[in-house]
Short mmCIF file of C-alpha atoms in Angstrom, two decimals:
data_model
loop_
_atom_site.label_atom_id
_atom_site.label_comp_id
_atom_site.label_asym_id
_atom_site.label_seq_id
_atom_site.Cartn_x
_atom_site.Cartn_y
_atom_site.Cartn_z
CA MET A 223 0.17 0.02 0.03
CA SER A 224 1.34 3.47 -0.77
CA LYS A 225 1.73 6.12 1.79
CA GLN A 226 -0.39 8.52 -0.30
CA ASP A 227 -3.08 9.93 1.57
CA GLY A 228 -4.72 11.92 -1.14
CA SER A 229 -3.76 15.40 0.35
CA ALA A 230 -1.52 16.25 -2.79
CA ARG A 231 -4.19 15.18 -5.30
CA GLN A 232 -3.47 16.86 -8.81
CA VAL A 233 -5.92 15.94 -12.01
CA SER A 234 -6.04 17.00 -15.47
CA ALA A 235 -7.49 15.40 -18.77
CA VAL A 236 -5.47 17.13 -21.45
CA ASN A 237 -6.09 15.35 -24.88
CA ASP A 238 -2.49 14.69 -25.75
CA ASP A 239 -1.83 11.44 -28.00
CA GLY A 240 1.60 11.36 -26.98
CA ALA A 241 0.81 10.68 -23.82
CA HIS A 242 0.07 7.09 -24.97
CA ILE A 243 1.11 4.80 -21.73
CA LEU A 244 -1.37 4.85 -18.92
CA HIS A 245 -0.80 3.63 -15.15
CA ILE A 246 -3.76 2.56 -13.51
CA ASP A 247 -3.84 2.10 -9.65
CA MET A 248 -6.88 0.74 -7.65
CA ASP A 249 -7.69 3.17 -4.96
CA ALA A 250 -6.85 1.56 -1.48
CA PHE A 251 -7.94 -1.64 -3.13
CA PHE A 252 -8.22 -4.12 -0.46
CA ALA A 253 -10.23 -1.43 1.85
CA SER A 254 -12.39 -0.44 -0.92
CA VAL A 255 -13.43 -4.22 -1.81
CA GLU A 256 -14.45 -4.61 2.20
CA LEU A 257 -16.21 -1.07 1.97
CA LEU A 258 -18.64 -2.64 -0.76
CA ASP A 259 -20.38 -4.61 2.16
CA TYR A 260 -20.12 -1.60 4.58
CA PRO A 261 -21.21 1.36 2.60
CA GLU A 262 -22.01 3.09 5.70
CA LEU A 263 -18.12 3.17 6.49
CA ARG A 264 -17.35 5.29 3.68
CA GLY A 265 -15.55 8.42 4.50
CA LYS A 266 -14.61 6.93 7.92
CA PRO A 267 -11.07 5.78 8.82
CA VAL A 268 -10.88 2.01 8.09
CA ILE A 269 -8.05 -0.58 8.57
CA ILE A 270 -7.86 -4.26 7.18
CA GLY A 271 -6.26 -6.50 9.47
CA HIS A 272 -7.32 -8.71 12.74
CA ALA A 273 -7.70 -6.62 15.75
CA GLU A 274 -6.12 -9.37 17.67
CA GLY A 275 -2.64 -10.81 18.18
CA ARG A 276 0.24 -9.27 16.18
CA SER A 277 -1.70 -8.63 13.10
CA VAL A 278 -0.48 -6.05 10.64
CA VAL A 279 -2.20 -3.48 8.42
CA THR A 280 -3.09 -5.24 5.13
CA SER A 281 -4.61 -1.89 3.78
CA ALA A 282 -6.30 1.28 4.87
CA THR A 283 -8.80 4.04 3.61
CA TYR A 284 -7.19 7.39 2.78
CA GLU A 285 -8.95 8.75 6.05
CA ALA A 286 -7.05 6.31 8.17
CA ARG A 287 -3.73 7.08 5.98
CA ARG A 288 -3.90 10.71 7.18
CA TYR A 289 -3.27 9.68 10.61
CA GLY A 290 0.03 8.09 9.56
CA VAL A 291 -1.53 4.46 9.08
CA THR A 292 0.38 2.44 6.59
CA ALA A 293 0.50 -1.03 5.21
CA ALA A 294 2.64 -3.70 7.00
CA MET A 295 2.33 -1.29 10.36
CA PRO A 296 1.19 -3.63 13.20
CA VAL A 297 -2.44 -3.20 13.79
CA SER A 298 -1.86 -2.25 17.35
CA LYS A 299 0.27 0.73 16.29
CA ALA A 300 -2.06 1.91 13.63
CA MET A 301 -5.15 1.91 16.57
CA ARG A 302 -2.64 4.31 18.50
CA LEU A 303 -2.19 6.87 15.81
CA CYS A 304 -5.97 6.61 14.74
CA PRO A 305 -8.19 4.92 17.70
CA GLN A 306 -11.54 5.87 15.96
CA ALA A 307 -10.65 3.55 12.86
CA VAL A 308 -12.73 0.43 12.32
CA VAL A 309 -11.01 -2.96 11.88
CA LEU A 310 -12.13 -5.10 9.39
CA PRO A 311 -10.77 -8.53 8.47
CA PRO A 312 -9.33 -9.16 5.01
CA HIS A 313 -10.72 -11.48 2.37
CA HIS A 314 -8.29 -12.26 0.02
CA GLU A 315 -10.37 -14.51 -2.38
CA ARG A 316 -12.56 -11.41 -3.06
CA TYR A 317 -9.44 -9.23 -3.86
CA SER A 318 -8.43 -11.76 -6.57
CA HIS A 319 -12.02 -11.79 -7.98
CA TYR A 320 -12.42 -8.16 -8.38
CA SER A 321 -8.61 -8.01 -9.76
CA ARG A 322 -9.61 -10.29 -12.46
CA GLN A 323 -12.67 -8.19 -13.29
CA VAL A 324 -10.60 -5.08 -13.21
CA ILE A 325 -7.86 -6.50 -15.39
CA GLY A 326 -10.42 -7.90 -17.95
CA ILE A 327 -11.87 -4.30 -18.39
CA PHE A 328 -8.37 -3.07 -18.88
CA ARG A 329 -7.68 -5.87 -21.68
CA ASP A 330 -11.20 -4.64 -23.24
CA ALA A 331 -9.38 -1.11 -24.13
CA THR A 332 -6.07 -2.58 -25.40
CA PRO A 333 -4.32 -5.90 -25.73
CA LEU A 334 -1.32 -4.10 -24.35
CA VAL A 335 -1.54 -4.71 -20.62
CA GLU A 336 1.08 -5.43 -18.22
CA ALA A 337 -0.05 -6.30 -14.88
CA LEU A 338 2.24 -5.18 -12.13
CA SER A 339 0.26 -6.54 -9.25
CA ILE A 340 -3.10 -7.32 -8.02
CA ASP A 341 -4.19 -3.67 -8.12
CA GLU A 342 -2.32 -2.07 -10.68
CA ALA A 343 -1.18 -2.08 -14.50
CA PHE A 344 0.35 -0.33 -17.28
CA LEU A 345 -1.51 0.00 -20.51
CA ASP A 346 -0.23 1.04 -24.14
CA VAL A 347 -3.29 2.62 -25.56
CA SER A 348 -1.51 3.97 -28.83
CA GLY A 349 -3.58 1.64 -30.90
CA ALA A 350 -6.94 2.57 -29.46
CA ARG A 351 -7.15 5.98 -30.70
CA ARG A 352 -9.24 5.52 -33.68
CA LEU A 353 -11.87 3.46 -31.75
CA LEU A 354 -11.82 4.88 -28.14
CA GLY A 355 -10.39 8.52 -28.41
CA SER A 356 -7.21 10.19 -26.89
CA PRO A 357 -5.06 8.80 -23.90
CA ALA A 358 -7.24 11.00 -21.77
CA GLN A 359 -10.63 9.57 -23.05
CA VAL A 360 -9.49 6.08 -22.84
CA GLY A 361 -8.60 6.66 -19.32
CA GLN A 362 -11.82 8.23 -18.42
CA LEU A 363 -13.86 5.31 -20.14
CA ILE A 364 -11.90 2.84 -17.93
CA ARG A 365 -12.42 4.63 -14.69
CA GLU A 366 -15.98 5.08 -15.58
CA ARG A 367 -16.58 1.27 -16.40
CA VAL A 368 -14.65 0.09 -13.42
CA HIS A 369 -16.88 1.96 -11.20
CA ARG A 370 -20.06 1.10 -12.96
CA GLU A 371 -19.33 -2.65 -12.92
CA THR A 372 -17.37 -3.17 -9.60
CA GLY A 373 -18.35 -0.06 -7.36
CA LEU A 374 -14.45 0.63 -7.15
CA THR A 375 -12.48 3.53 -8.00
CA CYS A 376 -9.04 3.73 -9.73
CA SER A 377 -6.53 6.39 -10.27
CA VAL A 378 -5.06 6.97 -14.02
CA GLY A 379 -2.01 8.69 -14.91
CA ALA A 380 -1.08 9.17 -18.53
CA ALA A 381 2.23 10.15 -19.98
CA ALA A 382 4.91 9.24 -22.78
CA THR A 383 7.05 7.13 -20.43
CA LYS A 384 6.15 4.33 -17.84
CA PHE A 385 7.93 6.09 -15.15
CA VAL A 386 6.29 9.44 -15.76
CA ALA A 387 2.77 7.89 -15.89
CA LYS A 388 3.29 6.07 -12.69
CA VAL A 389 3.99 9.07 -10.76
CA ALA A 390 1.16 10.98 -12.34
CA SER A 391 -1.33 8.17 -11.19
CA GLY A 392 0.07 8.73 -7.54
CA ARG A 393 -0.55 12.55 -7.93
CA ALA A 394 -4.19 11.63 -9.14
CA LYS A 395 -5.12 9.60 -6.04
CA PRO A 396 -7.96 9.06 -5.13
CA ASP A 397 -10.32 8.61 -7.95
CA GLY A 398 -8.75 11.17 -10.48
CA LEU A 399 -7.09 11.38 -13.96
CA LEU A 400 -4.04 13.18 -14.63
CA VAL A 401 -2.41 13.41 -18.29
CA ILE A 402 1.16 14.84 -18.55
CA PRO A 403 1.86 15.80 -22.43
CA PRO A 404 5.47 15.14 -23.38
CA ALA A 405 6.22 18.91 -23.61
CA GLU A 406 5.29 19.36 -20.21
CA THR A 407 7.21 16.35 -18.62
CA LEU A 408 10.00 18.41 -17.19
CA ALA A 409 7.84 20.81 -15.58
CA PHE A 410 5.66 18.11 -13.81
CA LEU A 411 8.75 16.09 -12.55
CA HIS A 412 11.18 18.91 -11.45
CA PRO A 413 9.47 20.53 -8.52
CA LEU A 414 8.71 16.93 -7.22
CA PRO A 415 10.64 15.81 -3.99
CA ILE A 416 13.72 13.20 -4.98
CA ARG A 417 11.62 10.43 -3.23
CA ALA A 418 9.29 10.68 -6.67
CA LEU A 419 12.29 8.96 -8.45
CA TRP A 420 12.19 5.30 -8.71
CA GLY A 421 15.12 3.72 -6.75
CA VAL A 422 15.26 6.35 -4.16
CA GLY A 423 14.99 4.65 -0.88
CA ALA A 424 16.11 6.24 2.61
CA LYS A 425 19.80 5.39 1.84
CA THR A 426 19.92 7.10 -1.50
CA GLU A 427 17.84 9.90 -0.33
CA GLU A 428 20.49 10.48 2.65
CA SER A 429 23.20 10.45 -0.11
CA LEU A 430 21.57 12.90 -2.07
CA LEU A 431 20.33 15.10 0.51
CA ARG A 432 24.09 15.08 1.77
CA ILE A 433 25.31 16.90 -1.84
CA GLY A 434 22.30 19.44 -1.24
CA LEU A 435 19.63 17.79 -3.68
CA HIS A 436 16.29 18.09 -2.85
CA THR A 437 13.98 17.99 -5.84
CA VAL A 438 13.87 16.05 -9.09
CA GLY A 439 14.97 19.15 -10.68
CA ASP A 440 17.99 19.43 -8.43
CA VAL A 441 18.96 16.05 -9.70
CA ALA A 442 18.51 16.67 -13.35
CA ASP A 443 20.83 20.11 -12.88
CA THR A 444 23.33 17.94 -11.49
CA PRO A 445 26.60 16.89 -13.35
CA LEU A 446 26.29 12.92 -14.02
CA ALA A 447 30.06 12.59 -12.55
CA THR A 448 28.76 14.26 -9.42
CA LEU A 449 25.64 11.73 -9.14
CA ARG A 450 27.85 8.77 -10.10
CA LYS A 451 30.20 9.46 -7.01
CA ALA A 452 27.25 10.04 -4.67
CA VAL A 453 25.09 7.16 -5.30
CA GLY A 454 27.27 4.74 -7.59
CA ASP A 455 27.65 4.43 -11.39
CA THR A 456 24.51 2.32 -12.12
CA THR A 457 21.98 4.37 -9.97
CA GLY A 458 23.65 7.71 -10.86
CA ILE A 459 23.18 7.31 -14.50
CA LYS A 460 19.47 5.83 -13.92
CA LEU A 461 18.38 8.85 -11.59
CA HIS A 462 20.05 11.07 -14.22
CA ASP A 463 18.08 9.68 -16.93
CA LEU A 464 14.73 9.51 -15.00
CA ALA A 465 14.97 13.14 -13.60
CA HIS A 466 15.53 14.16 -17.49
CA GLY A 467 12.13 11.99 -18.14
CA ARG A 468 14.09 9.50 -20.19
CA ASP A 469 12.77 5.82 -19.74
CA PRO A 470 12.94 3.82 -22.67
CA ARG A 471 10.89 0.65 -21.29
CA SER A 472 7.57 -0.56 -23.29
CA VAL A 473 4.62 -2.35 -21.99
CA VAL A 474 5.46 -5.74 -21.95
CA THR A 475 2.62 -8.33 -21.86
CA ALA A 476 4.25 -11.71 -21.88
CA THR A 477 4.15 -12.91 -18.52
CA THR A 478 4.39 -16.36 -16.91
CA GLU A 479 2.35 -17.55 -14.14
CA LYS A 480 5.23 -19.81 -12.24
CA SER A 481 7.11 -18.92 -9.25
CA ILE A 482 9.93 -20.07 -7.62
CA GLY A 483 10.54 -20.57 -4.00
CA HIS A 484 12.18 -22.33 -1.04
CA GLU A 485 11.48 -22.68 2.49
CA VAL A 486 12.58 -24.30 5.53
CA THR A 487 10.86 -26.05 8.39
CA PHE A 488 12.84 -26.13 11.77
CA HIS A 489 13.15 -28.91 13.78
CA GLU A 490 12.84 -26.53 17.15
CA ASP A 491 10.96 -23.48 16.80
CA VAL A 492 13.34 -20.58 16.47
CA THR A 493 13.07 -17.24 18.19
CA ASP A 494 16.24 -15.49 17.49
CA GLU A 495 15.64 -13.04 14.69
CA ALA A 496 19.19 -13.19 13.64
CA ARG A 497 18.97 -16.57 12.65
CA LEU A 498 15.64 -16.08 10.85
CA ARG A 499 17.21 -13.01 8.70
CA LEU A 500 20.11 -15.53 7.81
CA GLU A 501 17.78 -18.16 6.81
CA LEU A 502 15.95 -15.57 4.65
CA LEU A 503 19.35 -14.66 3.20
CA ARG A 504 20.33 -18.58 2.64
CA LEU A 505 16.83 -19.02 0.79
CA ALA A 506 16.84 -15.64 -1.22
CA ASP A 507 20.17 -16.76 -2.50
CA GLN A 508 18.59 -20.22 -3.66
CA VAL A 509 15.81 -18.71 -5.27
CA ALA A 510 18.13 -16.35 -7.20
CA VAL A 511 20.38 -19.06 -8.36
CA ARG A 512 17.23 -20.99 -9.82
CA LEU A 513 15.95 -17.70 -11.37
CA ARG A 514 19.26 -17.20 -13.12
CA LYS A 515 19.34 -20.84 -14.28
CA ALA A 516 15.83 -20.85 -15.54
CA GLY A 517 16.39 -17.11 -17.59
CA PHE A 518 13.83 -15.42 -15.29
CA LEU A 519 13.41 -12.31 -13.35
CA ALA A 520 10.93 -11.68 -10.34
CA ARG A 521 8.60 -8.75 -10.23
CA THR A 522 7.68 -9.62 -6.81
CA VAL A 523 9.11 -11.03 -3.44
CA ALA A 524 6.96 -12.75 -0.98
CA ILE A 525 8.07 -14.40 2.16
CA LYS A 526 6.10 -16.91 4.44
CA ILE A 527 6.19 -17.35 8.25
CA ARG A 528 4.52 -19.96 10.20
CA PHE A 529 4.49 -19.73 13.87
CA ASP A 530 4.57 -22.53 16.41
CA ASP A 531 0.86 -22.41 16.46
CA PHE A 532 0.65 -23.12 12.87
CA THR A 533 -0.53 -19.30 12.17
CA THR A 534 0.89 -18.69 8.83
CA LEU A 535 1.55 -15.18 7.49
CA THR A 536 2.69 -13.98 3.92
CA ARG A 537 3.62 -10.93 2.83
CA SER A 538 4.92 -9.79 -0.71
CA HIS A 539 6.21 -6.65 -2.70
CA THR A 540 6.42 -5.67 -6.07
CA LEU A 541 9.93 -4.47 -7.29
CA THR A 542 10.54 -1.14 -8.80
CA GLU A 543 12.78 -3.29 -11.41
CA PRO A 544 12.58 -7.16 -11.97
CA SER A 545 15.47 -8.91 -10.47
CA ASN A 546 17.34 -12.28 -10.17
CA VAL A 547 19.98 -10.88 -7.79
CA GLY A 548 19.95 -12.63 -4.30
CA ARG A 549 20.90 -9.63 -2.56
CA ARG A 550 18.32 -7.64 -3.97
CA LEU A 551 15.44 -10.50 -3.16
CA TYR A 552 16.85 -10.68 0.46
CA GLU A 553 16.73 -7.14 0.82
CA GLU A 554 12.88 -7.31 -0.04
CA ALA A 555 12.27 -10.25 2.14
CA ASN A 556 14.20 -8.63 5.01
CA ASP A 557 11.99 -5.60 5.02
CA LEU A 558 8.83 -7.49 4.71
CA PHE A 559 9.96 -9.71 7.77
CA THR A 560 10.66 -6.62 9.78
CA ALA A 561 7.36 -5.10 9.27
CA LEU A 562 5.78 -8.35 10.32
CA GLY A 563 7.15 -7.52 13.68
CA VAL A 564 7.57 -10.99 14.87
CA ASP A 565 8.94 -9.93 18.32
CA GLY A 566 10.58 -13.07 19.67
CA ARG A 567 7.37 -15.27 18.52
CA PRO A 568 8.34 -18.87 18.12
CA VAL A 569 8.62 -19.49 14.15
CA ARG A 570 8.63 -22.92 12.95
CA LEU A 571 8.93 -22.32 9.15
CA VAL A 572 10.11 -19.37 7.11
CA GLY A 573 10.19 -19.17 2.98
CA VAL A 574 11.12 -16.77 0.33
CA ARG A 575 9.13 -16.87 -2.93
CA ALA A 576 9.75 -15.29 -6.47
CA GLU A 577 6.70 -14.29 -8.10
CA GLN A 578 5.55 -12.75 -11.43
CA LEU A 579 8.20 -14.13 -13.46
CA VAL A 580 9.24 -12.51 -16.64
CA ASP A 581 11.85 -13.40 -19.16
CA GLY A 582 15.33 -12.18 -18.12
CA GLU A 583 16.99 -11.32 -21.58
CA GLY A 584 14.01 -9.50 -23.05
CA GLN A 585 13.61 -7.23 -19.84
CA MET A 586 17.35 -6.64 -19.09
CA ALA A 587 17.63 -5.03 -22.83
CA ALA A 588 14.85 -2.34 -21.69
CA LEU A 589 15.93 -1.76 -18.36
CA TRP A 590 18.56 -0.13 -16.23
CA ASP A 591 20.29 -2.65 -13.93
CA PRO A 592 20.24 -1.12 -10.30
CA ASP A 593 22.02 -4.38 -8.97
CA GLU A 594 25.02 -4.41 -11.57
CA GLU A 595 27.88 -4.91 -8.92
CA TRP A 596 25.97 -7.67 -7.02
CA ARG A 597 24.90 -9.39 -10.29
CA GLU A 598 28.23 -9.54 -11.43
CA ALA A 599 29.55 -11.19 -8.27
CA GLU A 600 26.59 -13.72 -8.23
CA THR A 601 27.02 -14.51 -11.66
CA THR A 602 30.99 -15.30 -11.15
CA ILE A 603 29.78 -17.45 -8.29
CA ASP A 604 27.42 -19.34 -10.46
CA SER A 605 30.32 -20.18 -12.71
CA LEU A 606 32.54 -21.29 -10.23
CA ARG A 607 29.76 -23.54 -8.52
CA ALA A 608 29.34 -24.97 -11.71
CA ARG A 609 32.83 -25.85 -12.23
CA PHE A 610 33.70 -26.85 -8.43
CA GLY A 611 30.41 -27.89 -7.22
CA GLY A 612 27.23 -26.19 -5.54
CA ALA A 613 29.27 -25.94 -1.85
CA ALA A 614 32.34 -24.65 -3.47
CA VAL A 615 31.61 -20.94 -2.86
CA ARG A 616 29.19 -19.64 -0.29
CA ARG A 617 28.49 -16.29 1.33
CA ALA A 618 30.80 -15.55 4.33
CA SER A 619 27.68 -15.25 6.21
CA MET A 620 26.92 -18.87 5.37
CA LEU A 621 29.85 -20.43 6.20
CA THR A 622 28.58 -21.35 9.92
CA ARG A 623 25.45 -22.77 10.54
CA PRO A 624 23.55 -20.72 13.24
CA SER A 625 24.03 -22.02 16.52
CA GLY A 626 21.44 -24.38 17.60
CA GLU A 627 19.91 -25.00 14.16
CA THR A 628 19.22 -28.65 13.53
CA ALA A 629 21.08 -30.17 10.64
CA GLY A 630 18.08 -31.84 9.55
CA GLY A 631 15.99 -28.80 8.94
CA THR A 632 13.66 -29.52 5.51
CA ARG A 633 14.38 -27.31 2.59
CA ALA A 634 11.77 -27.96 0.21
CA PRO A 635 11.76 -26.18 -3.28
CA ARG A 636 8.36 -25.21 -4.33
CA ASP A 637 7.43 -24.39 -8.11
#
């Protein structure tokens, strides 16, 4: 769930054929689906999760977000921030049902649909001009049909590139349409904070702030050599291009439903979070090796945690760029684990899964590679393992089995 709370909403429906890429994002999707059964709660702060135990927030209405409630936050903390909020339990089968219905509406407008997750997609509507009209008109038709047939709302960003379209849809939330004509791309981007750039997380933001960069325009005005020195060659080049509105990626429709995962069941329940994080690292590395062997990149990373009472939680996150680098998969899995707030609760099983797989060669030709350094190291390790055996080269952190772990822990690959 995005941290967007609708306070910076911006809309515009300029008819510009050059803004042919749409990014469509359902508004507070899980919460909105639940409110179909509770219309009396519309306009009120609502949290989707379980009020009991150590449940985390699955989604929240914009009214709750304005109090600082975010996804993956413990429900107990969310209720302290917004004590008047109503907590409703999630129903994932309903979310899948409405997702299929909405994606079907997108595909009626154009066959060029790239579903990013259960509630968002890119569309290329350049071929729909004669039948449906301009990108703005197509976006409005889709919004009206989604609301008419499902009762849900969505926000649409239209631009010449995927990056700008996605930023625009975020600015249009909730229930809005924002078109950024190509000629106005830089005027739109440059006043935005640096966090608007894909790939700028807390660490990168800190590095950019350290050299006095606060807006996208600041990044655009900074010499490339300075950016590369501050954040590394790969990230520096990527941010330089994005800040100038450059994004060569096209809408990719070919996807595979397969996933690749590994999990481990401990002989004795584990409460040591350091041991659990090390196991996530092992599993992420195994998943990445299989991805590379199969020639796939993963759009989504998921983790699975099963506690001593057999309660099982799964969490997932869609990457900004697809990856098959173990370090990237681990960092995402580790962030998801941190957000769960296990807090010493005994764990009997952990798992890491790569989902929404796409062809590696076709994607890498069109994307920046933010993990170039790690990728080179891991592909070198792949070559050494192929030559000398799988156990010949291992991460330093994996050389010693965590103290107390039973050697017979079960690792079961799942496809």
